[in-house]
Coordinates of C-alpha atoms in Angstrom, one line a residue:
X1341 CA 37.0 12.0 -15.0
X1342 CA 35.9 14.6 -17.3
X1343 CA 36.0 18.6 -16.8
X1344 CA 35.6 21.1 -19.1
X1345 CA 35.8 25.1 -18.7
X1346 CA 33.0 26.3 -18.0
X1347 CA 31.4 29.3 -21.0
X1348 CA 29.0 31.7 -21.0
X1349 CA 26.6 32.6 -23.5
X1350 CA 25.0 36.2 -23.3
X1351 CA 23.3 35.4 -27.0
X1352 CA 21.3 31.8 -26.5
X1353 CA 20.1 29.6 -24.0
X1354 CA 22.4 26.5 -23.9
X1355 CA 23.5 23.8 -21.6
X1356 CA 26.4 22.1 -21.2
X1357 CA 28.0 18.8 -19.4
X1358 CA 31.0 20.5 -17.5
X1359 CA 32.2 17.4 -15.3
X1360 CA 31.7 13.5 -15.8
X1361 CA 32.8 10.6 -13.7
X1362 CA 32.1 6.9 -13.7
X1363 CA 32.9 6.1 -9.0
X1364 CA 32.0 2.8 -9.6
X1365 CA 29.7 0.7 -11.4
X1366 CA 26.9 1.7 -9.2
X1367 CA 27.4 5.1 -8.7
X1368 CA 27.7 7.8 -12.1
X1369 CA 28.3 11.5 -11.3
X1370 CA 27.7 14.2 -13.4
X1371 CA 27.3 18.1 -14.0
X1372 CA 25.8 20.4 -16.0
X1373 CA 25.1 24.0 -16.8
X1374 CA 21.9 26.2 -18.2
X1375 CA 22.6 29.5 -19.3
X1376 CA 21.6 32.2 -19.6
X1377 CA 18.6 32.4 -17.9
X1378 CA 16.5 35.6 -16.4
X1379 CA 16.4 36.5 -12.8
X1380 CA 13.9 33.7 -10.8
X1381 CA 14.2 31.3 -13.9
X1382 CA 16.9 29.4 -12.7
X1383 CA 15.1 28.2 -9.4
X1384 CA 11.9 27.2 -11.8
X1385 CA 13.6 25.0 -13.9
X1386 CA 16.2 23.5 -11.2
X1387 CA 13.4 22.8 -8.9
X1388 CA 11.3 21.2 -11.5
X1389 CA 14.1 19.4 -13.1
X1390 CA 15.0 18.0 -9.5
X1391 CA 11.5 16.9 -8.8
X1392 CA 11.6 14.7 -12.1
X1393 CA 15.0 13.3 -12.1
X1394 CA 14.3 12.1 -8.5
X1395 CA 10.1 11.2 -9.0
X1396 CA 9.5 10.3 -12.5
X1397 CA 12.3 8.0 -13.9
X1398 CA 11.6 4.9 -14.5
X1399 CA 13.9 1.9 -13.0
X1400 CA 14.2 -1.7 -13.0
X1401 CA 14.5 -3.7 -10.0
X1402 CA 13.6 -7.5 -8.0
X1403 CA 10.3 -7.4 -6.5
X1404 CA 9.8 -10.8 -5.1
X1405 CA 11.6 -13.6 -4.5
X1406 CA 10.2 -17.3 -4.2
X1407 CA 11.4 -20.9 -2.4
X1408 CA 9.3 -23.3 -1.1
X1409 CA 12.2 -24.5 1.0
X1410 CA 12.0 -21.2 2.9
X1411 CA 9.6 -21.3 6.1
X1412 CA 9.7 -17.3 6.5
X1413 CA 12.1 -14.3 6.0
X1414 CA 13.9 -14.6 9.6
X1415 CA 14.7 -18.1 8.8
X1416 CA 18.5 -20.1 8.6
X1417 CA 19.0 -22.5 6.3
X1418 CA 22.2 -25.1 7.2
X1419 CA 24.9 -24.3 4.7
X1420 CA 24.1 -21.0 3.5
X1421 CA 26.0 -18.6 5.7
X1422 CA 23.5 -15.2 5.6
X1423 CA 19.9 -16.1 6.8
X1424 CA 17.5 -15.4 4.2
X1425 CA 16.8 -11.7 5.2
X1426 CA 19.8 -10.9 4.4
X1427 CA 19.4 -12.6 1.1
X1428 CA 16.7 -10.8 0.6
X1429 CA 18.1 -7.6 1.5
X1430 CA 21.2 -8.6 -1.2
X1431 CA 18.8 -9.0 -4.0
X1432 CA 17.4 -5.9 -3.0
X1433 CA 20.6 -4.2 -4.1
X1434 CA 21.4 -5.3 -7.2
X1435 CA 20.7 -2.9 -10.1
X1436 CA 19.7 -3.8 -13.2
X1437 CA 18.8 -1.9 -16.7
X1438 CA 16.2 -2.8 -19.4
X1439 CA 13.4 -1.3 -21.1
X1440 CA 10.4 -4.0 -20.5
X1441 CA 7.2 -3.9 -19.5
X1442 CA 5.5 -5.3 -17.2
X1443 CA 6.5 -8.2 -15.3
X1444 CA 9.3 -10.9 -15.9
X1445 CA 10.7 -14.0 -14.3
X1446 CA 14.3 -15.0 -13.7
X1447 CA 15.8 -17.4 -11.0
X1448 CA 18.9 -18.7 -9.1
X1449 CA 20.3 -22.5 -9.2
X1450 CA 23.8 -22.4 -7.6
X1451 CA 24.9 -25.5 -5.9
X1452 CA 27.8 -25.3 -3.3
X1453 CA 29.9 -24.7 -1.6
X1454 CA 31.0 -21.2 -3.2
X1455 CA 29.9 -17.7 -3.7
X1456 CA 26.6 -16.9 -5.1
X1457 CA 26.7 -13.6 -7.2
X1458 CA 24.6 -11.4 -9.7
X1459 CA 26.3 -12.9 -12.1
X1460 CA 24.6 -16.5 -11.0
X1461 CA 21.1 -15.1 -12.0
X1462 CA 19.1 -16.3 -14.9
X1463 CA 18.0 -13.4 -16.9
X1464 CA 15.0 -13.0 -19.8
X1465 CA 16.6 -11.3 -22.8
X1466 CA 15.5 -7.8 -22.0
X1467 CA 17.3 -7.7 -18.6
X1468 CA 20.9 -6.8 -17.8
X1469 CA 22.8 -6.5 -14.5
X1470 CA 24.8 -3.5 -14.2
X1471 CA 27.4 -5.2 -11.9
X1472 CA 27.3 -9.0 -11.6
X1473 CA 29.9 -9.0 -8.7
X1474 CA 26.8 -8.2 -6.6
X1475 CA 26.9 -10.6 -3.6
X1476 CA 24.0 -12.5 -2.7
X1477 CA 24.4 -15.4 0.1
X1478 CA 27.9 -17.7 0.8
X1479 CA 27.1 -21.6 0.8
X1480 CA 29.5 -23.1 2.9
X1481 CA 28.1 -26.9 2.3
X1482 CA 27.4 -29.0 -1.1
X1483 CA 24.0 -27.6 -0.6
X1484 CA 21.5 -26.5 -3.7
X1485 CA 20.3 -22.8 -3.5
X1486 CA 17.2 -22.4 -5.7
X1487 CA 15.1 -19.0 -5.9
X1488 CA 12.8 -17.6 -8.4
X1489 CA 12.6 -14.5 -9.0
X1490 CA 9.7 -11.8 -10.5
X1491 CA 11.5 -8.7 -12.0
X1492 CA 9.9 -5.3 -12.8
X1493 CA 9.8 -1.7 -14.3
X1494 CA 8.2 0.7 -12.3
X1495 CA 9.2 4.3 -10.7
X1496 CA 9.5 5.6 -7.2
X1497 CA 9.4 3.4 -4.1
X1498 CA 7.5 -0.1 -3.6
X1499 CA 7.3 -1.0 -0.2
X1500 CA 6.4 -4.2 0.5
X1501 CA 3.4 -5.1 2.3
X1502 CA 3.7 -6.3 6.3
X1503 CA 3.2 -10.0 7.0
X1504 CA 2.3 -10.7 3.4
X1505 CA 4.6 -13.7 3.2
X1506 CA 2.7 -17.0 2.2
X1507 CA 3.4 -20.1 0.0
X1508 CA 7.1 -19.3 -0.3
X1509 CA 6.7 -16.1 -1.7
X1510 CA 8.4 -13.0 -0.1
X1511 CA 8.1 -9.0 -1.7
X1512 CA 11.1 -7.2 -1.9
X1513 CA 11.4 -3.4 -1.3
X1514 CA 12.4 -1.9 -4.4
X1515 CA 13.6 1.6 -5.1
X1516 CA 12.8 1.9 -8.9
X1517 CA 14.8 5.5 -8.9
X1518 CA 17.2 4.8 -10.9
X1519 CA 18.9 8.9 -9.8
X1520 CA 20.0 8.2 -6.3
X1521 CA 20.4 12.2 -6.0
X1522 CA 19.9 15.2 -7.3
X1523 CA 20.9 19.1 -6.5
X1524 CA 20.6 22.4 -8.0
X1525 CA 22.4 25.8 -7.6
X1526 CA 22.0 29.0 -8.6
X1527 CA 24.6 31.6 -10.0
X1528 CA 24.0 35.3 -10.5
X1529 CA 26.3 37.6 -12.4
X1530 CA 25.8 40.9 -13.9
X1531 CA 23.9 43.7 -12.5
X1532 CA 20.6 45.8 -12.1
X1533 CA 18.0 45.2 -14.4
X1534 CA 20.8 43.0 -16.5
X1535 CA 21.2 40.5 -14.1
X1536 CA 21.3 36.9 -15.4
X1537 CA 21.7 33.8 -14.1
X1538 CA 23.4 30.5 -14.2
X1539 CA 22.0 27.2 -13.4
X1540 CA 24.3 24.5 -12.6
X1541 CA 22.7 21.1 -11.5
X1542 CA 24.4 18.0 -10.1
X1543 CA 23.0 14.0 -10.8
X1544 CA 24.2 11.1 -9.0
X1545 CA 23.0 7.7 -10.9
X1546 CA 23.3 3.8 -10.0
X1547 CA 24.9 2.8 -12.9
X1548 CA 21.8 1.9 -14.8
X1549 CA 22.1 4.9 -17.2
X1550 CA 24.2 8.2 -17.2
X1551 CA 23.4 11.0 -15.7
X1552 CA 23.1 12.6 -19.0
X1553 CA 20.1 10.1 -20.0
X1554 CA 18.8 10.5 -16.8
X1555 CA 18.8 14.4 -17.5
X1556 CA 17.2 13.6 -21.4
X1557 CA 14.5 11.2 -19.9
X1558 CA 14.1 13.8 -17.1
X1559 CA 13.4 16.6 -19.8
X1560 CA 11.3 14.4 -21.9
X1561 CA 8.6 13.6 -19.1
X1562 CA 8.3 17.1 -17.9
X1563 CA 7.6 18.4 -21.8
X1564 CA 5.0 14.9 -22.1
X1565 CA 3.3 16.3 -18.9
X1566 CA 3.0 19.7 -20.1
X1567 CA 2.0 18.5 -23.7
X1568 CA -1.6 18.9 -22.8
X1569 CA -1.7 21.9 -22.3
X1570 CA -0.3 23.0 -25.8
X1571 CA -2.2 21.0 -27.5
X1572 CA -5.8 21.9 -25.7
X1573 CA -7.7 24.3 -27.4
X1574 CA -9.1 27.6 -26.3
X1575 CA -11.9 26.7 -23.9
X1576 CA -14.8 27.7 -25.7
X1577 CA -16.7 29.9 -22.4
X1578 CA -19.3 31.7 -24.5
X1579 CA -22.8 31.0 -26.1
X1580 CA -24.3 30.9 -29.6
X1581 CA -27.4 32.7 -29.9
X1582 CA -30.2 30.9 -31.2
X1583 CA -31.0 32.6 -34.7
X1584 CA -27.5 34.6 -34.7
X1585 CA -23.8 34.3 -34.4
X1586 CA -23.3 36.7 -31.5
X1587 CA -21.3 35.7 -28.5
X1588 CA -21.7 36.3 -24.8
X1589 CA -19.2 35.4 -22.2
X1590 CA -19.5 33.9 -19.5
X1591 CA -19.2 36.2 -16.4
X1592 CA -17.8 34.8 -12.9
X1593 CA -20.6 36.3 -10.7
X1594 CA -22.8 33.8 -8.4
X1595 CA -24.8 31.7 -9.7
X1596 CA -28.5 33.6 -8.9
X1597 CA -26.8 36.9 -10.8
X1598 CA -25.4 35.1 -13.7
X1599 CA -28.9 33.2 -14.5
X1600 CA -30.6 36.5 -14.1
X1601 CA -27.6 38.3 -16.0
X1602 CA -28.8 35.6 -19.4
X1603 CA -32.1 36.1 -19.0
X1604 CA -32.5 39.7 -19.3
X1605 CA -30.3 38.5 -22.5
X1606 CA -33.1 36.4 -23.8
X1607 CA -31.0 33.3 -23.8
X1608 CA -32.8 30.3 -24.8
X1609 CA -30.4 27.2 -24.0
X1610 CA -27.5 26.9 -22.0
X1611 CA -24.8 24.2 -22.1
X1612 CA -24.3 23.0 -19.1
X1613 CA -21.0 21.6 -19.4
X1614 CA -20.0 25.7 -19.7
X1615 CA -21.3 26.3 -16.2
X1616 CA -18.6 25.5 -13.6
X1617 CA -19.0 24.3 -9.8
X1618 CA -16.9 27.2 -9.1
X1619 CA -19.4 29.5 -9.6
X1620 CA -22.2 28.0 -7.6
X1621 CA -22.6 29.2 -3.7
X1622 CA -20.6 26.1 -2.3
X1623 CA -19.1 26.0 0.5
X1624 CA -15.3 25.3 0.6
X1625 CA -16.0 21.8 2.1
X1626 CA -18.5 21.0 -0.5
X1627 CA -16.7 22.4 -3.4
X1628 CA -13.0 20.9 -2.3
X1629 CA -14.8 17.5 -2.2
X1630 CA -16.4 18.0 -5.6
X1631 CA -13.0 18.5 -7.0
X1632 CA -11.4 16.0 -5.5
X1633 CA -13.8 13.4 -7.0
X1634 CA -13.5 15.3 -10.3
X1635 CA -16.7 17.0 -11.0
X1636 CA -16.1 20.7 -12.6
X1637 CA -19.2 21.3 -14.4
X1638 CA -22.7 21.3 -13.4
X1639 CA -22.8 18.8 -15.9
X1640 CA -20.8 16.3 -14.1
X1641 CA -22.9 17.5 -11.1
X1642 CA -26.2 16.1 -12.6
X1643 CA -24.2 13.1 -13.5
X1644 CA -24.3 12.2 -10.0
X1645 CA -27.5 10.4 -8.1
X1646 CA -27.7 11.7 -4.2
X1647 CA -26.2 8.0 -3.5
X1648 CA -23.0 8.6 -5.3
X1649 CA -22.7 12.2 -3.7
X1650 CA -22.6 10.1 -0.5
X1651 CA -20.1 8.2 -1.0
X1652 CA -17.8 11.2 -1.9
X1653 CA -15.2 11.0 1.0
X1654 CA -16.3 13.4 3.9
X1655 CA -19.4 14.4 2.5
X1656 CA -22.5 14.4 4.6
X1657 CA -26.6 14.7 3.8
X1658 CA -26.6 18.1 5.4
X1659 CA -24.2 18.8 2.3
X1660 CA -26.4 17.1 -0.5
X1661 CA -29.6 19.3 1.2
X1662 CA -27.2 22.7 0.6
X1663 CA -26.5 21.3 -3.3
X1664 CA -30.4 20.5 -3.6
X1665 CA -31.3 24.0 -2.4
X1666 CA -29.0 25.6 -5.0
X1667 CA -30.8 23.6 -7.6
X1668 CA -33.9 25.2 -6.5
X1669 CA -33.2 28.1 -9.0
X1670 CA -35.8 31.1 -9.4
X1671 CA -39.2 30.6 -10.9
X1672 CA -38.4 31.7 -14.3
X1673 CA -36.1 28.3 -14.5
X1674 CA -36.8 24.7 -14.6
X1675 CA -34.7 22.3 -14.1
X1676 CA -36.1 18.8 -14.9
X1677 CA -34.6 17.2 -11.6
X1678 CA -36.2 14.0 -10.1
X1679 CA -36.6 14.1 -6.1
X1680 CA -34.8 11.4 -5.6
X1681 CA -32.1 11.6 -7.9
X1682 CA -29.8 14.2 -9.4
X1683 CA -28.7 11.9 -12.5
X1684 CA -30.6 12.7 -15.8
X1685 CA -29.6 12.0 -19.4
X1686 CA -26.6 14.2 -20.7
X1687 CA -29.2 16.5 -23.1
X1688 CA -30.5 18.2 -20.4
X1689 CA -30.7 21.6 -20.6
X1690 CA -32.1 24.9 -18.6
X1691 CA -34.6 27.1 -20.8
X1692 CA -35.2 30.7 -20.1
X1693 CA -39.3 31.9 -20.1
X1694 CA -39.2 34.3 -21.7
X1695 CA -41.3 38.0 -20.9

């Protein structure tokens, strides 16, 4: 075990490991410091930190194993002490590390009598098992054990699907987490307004990689996720003028006031990606649904014929009559929208009569 005093910076942010230890070959512990942070900080990063270690890594683990010997899961086999759930359920346990993708195959061929371990399975190159005294069945006869096995990277849980056992095939649960827990606490020292804090946060791994990779990989997804959002550029909400270069923004009135709002402007031609759902008169039912089946823009609204508006979860012709009657825009509008349809080609746009 590892411990190291624990320092604090008033200058720069740092962090620091403070206490390592290896339990057993399944079970890493470790814990680290972040310092110093402002008042509230803390919690935001501990929270979100927590949420990735425990959500986002990726693991490694047996997801189905395969004998044609085997009627079904609750079955005994003579000379193999365990019945195959719990074989099953032993496979289940075994962690393993690797950095493939997708699928990959690897088996068992033991023969008896004798112990049948980790160690016993047949791995493709880019597989290792963290701890090959992992016990798997017990043959008690000079009796052949055969399984094939699929292997495969993933994250989170897999549960396997009920009564989906055919042709000797059988799913195996897997728990892809490779951080089996993960905790956060918060200490405050100073005073008034120069009150800082201290983050200290606490990661229990399986053996496949150290807490500190787990905390690197842990970082390195929540800064990919977040990526977007540095690199997007500025939304572009305003509208070039026909024969000038003068811009006018958007306002977030109704969507009656804003179309009155550019025509007293003398607006000839409107994008209508730039005009958002959330300004329409929608009902919250109407506009949660939108959402949820991503269309933002009035654009992606005309995208969609009346059929594919019905088949929007929860959504009703009582609600495509509200949308219809909002399209119904004053007489000094036009939109070019067939009766039966709300799809049209991508150029359309509305023009503004003008006085």
């Amino acid at each position: 075990m590892v411990r190291e005093k624990v320092t604090i910076s008033t200058r720069t942010l740092q962090w620091k490991c403070v206490e390592s230890r290896a339990d057993s070959k399944r079970l890493f512990y470790g814990r680290f410091i972040l310092s110093p942070l402002m008042k509230g900080q803390a919690d935001t990063i501990g929270i979100a930190m927590r949420r990735a270690l425990l959500g986002e890594i990726e693991g490694t683990c047996i997801t189905r194993a395969k004998s044609e010997k085997i009627p079904h899961e609750f079955s005994t086999i003579a000379g193999i002490q365990e019945s195959v759930h719990e074989i099953l359920m032993n496979l289940k346990e075994i962690v393993l590390r690797s950095n493939l993708y997708g699928t990959r195959n690897a088996s068992i061929c033991v023969k008896g009598p004798g112990y049948v371990t980790a160690q016993d399975i047949i791995l493709p190159p880019s597989v290792e098992i963290v701890d090959n005294t992992q016990h798997i069945a017990s043959l008690t006869e000079p009796i052949e054990l055969c399984i094939g096995l699929q292997i495969e990277r993933n994250r989170g849980y897999c549960i396997k699907p009920p009564n989906n056992f055919q042709n000797g095939i059988y799913p195996i649960d897997a728990v892809f987490m490779p951080v089996r827990n993960a905790t956060h606490s918060v200490h405050s020292y100073g005073n008034g307004n120069e009150k800082q804090e201290i983050l200290f946060l606490e990661i229990w791994t399986n053996g496949s990689l150290t807490p500190k990779e787990a905390l690197h990989e842990a970082s390195r997804t929540l800064i990919d996720l977040f990526i977007p959002f540095l690199q997007a550029e500025e939304e572009n909400l305003h509208f070039h003028l026909e024969k000038n270069q003068h811009k006018l923004t958007l306002p977030l009135f109704t969507f009656h006031n804003r179309l009155a709002k550019l025509r007293k402007k003398n607006q000839k031609e409107i994008a209508l990606k730039y005009i958002f759902i959330d300004q329409l008169e929608l009902t919250p039912k109407i506009y949660n649904c939108l959402k949820k089946s991503n269309i933002h823009t009035l654009s992606d609204l005309l995208n969609n014929s009346q059929e594919d508006l019905m088949k929007i979860e929860h959504f009703c012709i009582e609600d495509v009559k509200h949308i219809l009657g909002l399209l119904e825009i004053e007489k000094d509008f036009a939109i070019d929208l067939p009766k039966n349809q709300f799809k049209i080609f991508s150029t359309i746009h509305i023009f503004a009569k003008s006085k």
